[in-house]
Amino acid sequence: MPSSYDYRFIRRNGEIGWWSASISTIEYKGQVAVLGTYLDITERKQADETIRQERQFLADILNALPIGVCLNDETGHYRIVNNAYCEIYDFERDIIIDQHYAAIMPPDQIEIANQHFARILAGDLGIPVERKRQRKDGSIVYIEAANALDKQPDGQKMVITVVRDITERKETEEVIHANQKLLHEIATNYPHSFITIIETDLTVSFTAGQEFTRLNRDPNVYVGLTLEKIFGENTPIVTQHYLKAFDGEEVTFELSINDQHQLYK
């Protein structure tokens, strides 16, 4: 049975070359003999080394990125994942590679993911989406993902996904939403009042209160408005007091607007 070996050799000029040797036994003149064939594969080895270096260079770049990157084949199985992607999901690379993407998501998200993946393969990349995924320990991570579609020389489609961990942002948003809900409950049950949050850019980010009901006004109309839009000619006076409040002072002032006397704290 033939045996094949690749080995290096040194040319007379000092350059390194590669031979591929195939050795087998034959019968020659009634005796057993050894037949050796040798093929110079230096160019192939050099091409293989160039490809290896390029792949390593790409891997080094991917692993240096602070965002997660993965490559899935058209069946949905992972082919490439970078370090950040593994860290986001708390999975080792060896566990993720060759697994289907459904392996790292909650069961209630799989059907949505399947539909999204099918649209990507059809060329509908859409816009970045926010998704809920599951870490190895079962905890939930919120991610923002953007996709690209690549067609390989052999015709196979590959889906490239760039992932950013937005768990902290989502948790902050949930806390803000809960606080605003509580503030809204307080405001709507506090008589003869408005409760308003003014941002440092002097715009309204929240407002509610029983006075809106009494005046038959929608508080949401005021969200996003500047103090100038709300207070008109009284803006300089109001702005002066709010700037003092931003500096840490406890401020109380009074205004008369549309024949209504108002106390601000």
mmCIF file of C-alpha atoms in Angstrom, residues 68-82 85 89 96-105 113-114 116-117 120-121 133 145-152 156-163:
data_model
loop_
_atom_site.group_PDB
_atom_site.id
_atom_site.type_symbol
_atom_site.label_atom_id
_atom_site.label_comp_id
_atom_site.label_asym_id
_atom_site.label_seq_id
_atom_site.Cartn_x
_atom_site.Cartn_y
_atom_site.Cartn_z
ATOM 1 C CA GLY A 68 -19.270 40.392 18.700
ATOM 2 C CA VAL A 69 -18.923 38.974 15.185
ATOM 3 C CA CYS A 70 -20.070 35.595 13.931
ATOM 4 C CA LEU A 71 -20.440 33.766 10.630
ATOM 5 C CA ASN A 72 -23.259 31.257 10.082
ATOM 6 C CA ASP A 73 -23.711 29.015 7.074
ATOM 7 C CA GLU A 74 -27.057 28.909 5.296
ATOM 8 C CA THR A 75 -28.254 26.093 7.581
ATOM 9 C CA GLY A 76 -27.764 28.417 10.576
ATOM 10 C CA HIS A 77 -24.704 26.688 12.036
ATOM 11 C CA TYR A 78 -21.792 28.700 13.420
ATOM 12 C CA ARG A 79 -18.584 28.657 11.404
ATOM 13 C CA ILE A 80 -16.672 31.616 12.899
ATOM 14 C CA VAL A 81 -17.108 33.491 16.185
ATOM 15 C CA ASN A 82 -14.767 36.086 17.694
ATOM 16 C CA TYR A 85 -19.153 37.174 20.702
ATOM 17 C CA TYR A 89 -23.012 34.862 25.546
ATOM 18 C CA ILE A 96 -20.524 27.357 19.840
ATOM 19 C CA ILE A 97 -18.733 26.300 16.645
ATOM 20 C CA ASP A 98 -20.858 23.903 14.566
ATOM 21 C CA GLN A 99 -23.888 24.542 16.782
ATOM 22 C CA HIS A 100 -27.128 25.976 15.377
ATOM 23 C CA TYR A 101 -27.922 29.550 16.437
ATOM 24 C CA ALA A 102 -31.037 28.266 18.233
ATOM 25 C CA ALA A 103 -28.751 26.686 20.832
ATOM 26 C CA ILE A 104 -28.078 30.063 22.489
ATOM 27 C CA MET A 105 -31.510 31.629 22.560
ATOM 28 C CA ALA A 113 -35.088 34.111 14.776
ATOM 29 C CA ASN A 114 -35.893 31.505 12.112
ATOM 30 C CA HIS A 116 -35.441 36.681 10.501
ATOM 31 C CA PHE A 117 -32.706 34.316 9.281
ATOM 32 C CA ILE A 120 -31.589 37.551 5.499
ATOM 33 C CA LEU A 121 -30.879 34.581 3.195
ATOM 34 C CA ARG A 133 -30.718 35.873 24.012
ATOM 35 C CA ALA A 145 -27.582 42.799 15.845
ATOM 36 C CA ALA A 146 -26.874 43.888 12.275
ATOM 37 C CA ASN A 147 -26.469 41.444 9.390
ATOM 38 C CA ALA A 148 -24.745 41.115 6.050
ATOM 39 C CA LEU A 149 -24.997 38.371 3.440
ATOM 40 C CA ASP A 150 -21.921 36.940 1.716
ATOM 41 C CA LYS A 151 -21.904 34.539 -1.222
ATOM 42 C CA GLN A 152 -18.949 32.156 -1.340
ATOM 43 C CA GLN A 156 -22.992 28.860 -0.579
ATOM 44 C CA LYS A 157 -24.472 31.783 1.342
ATOM 45 C CA MET A 158 -22.947 32.897 4.625
ATOM 46 C CA VAL A 159 -24.623 35.236 7.115
ATOM 47 C CA ILE A 160 -22.358 37.722 8.899
ATOM 48 C CA THR A 161 -23.729 39.092 12.169
ATOM 49 C CA VAL A 162 -22.325 41.961 14.214
ATOM 50 C CA VAL A 163 -23.589 41.975 17.808
#
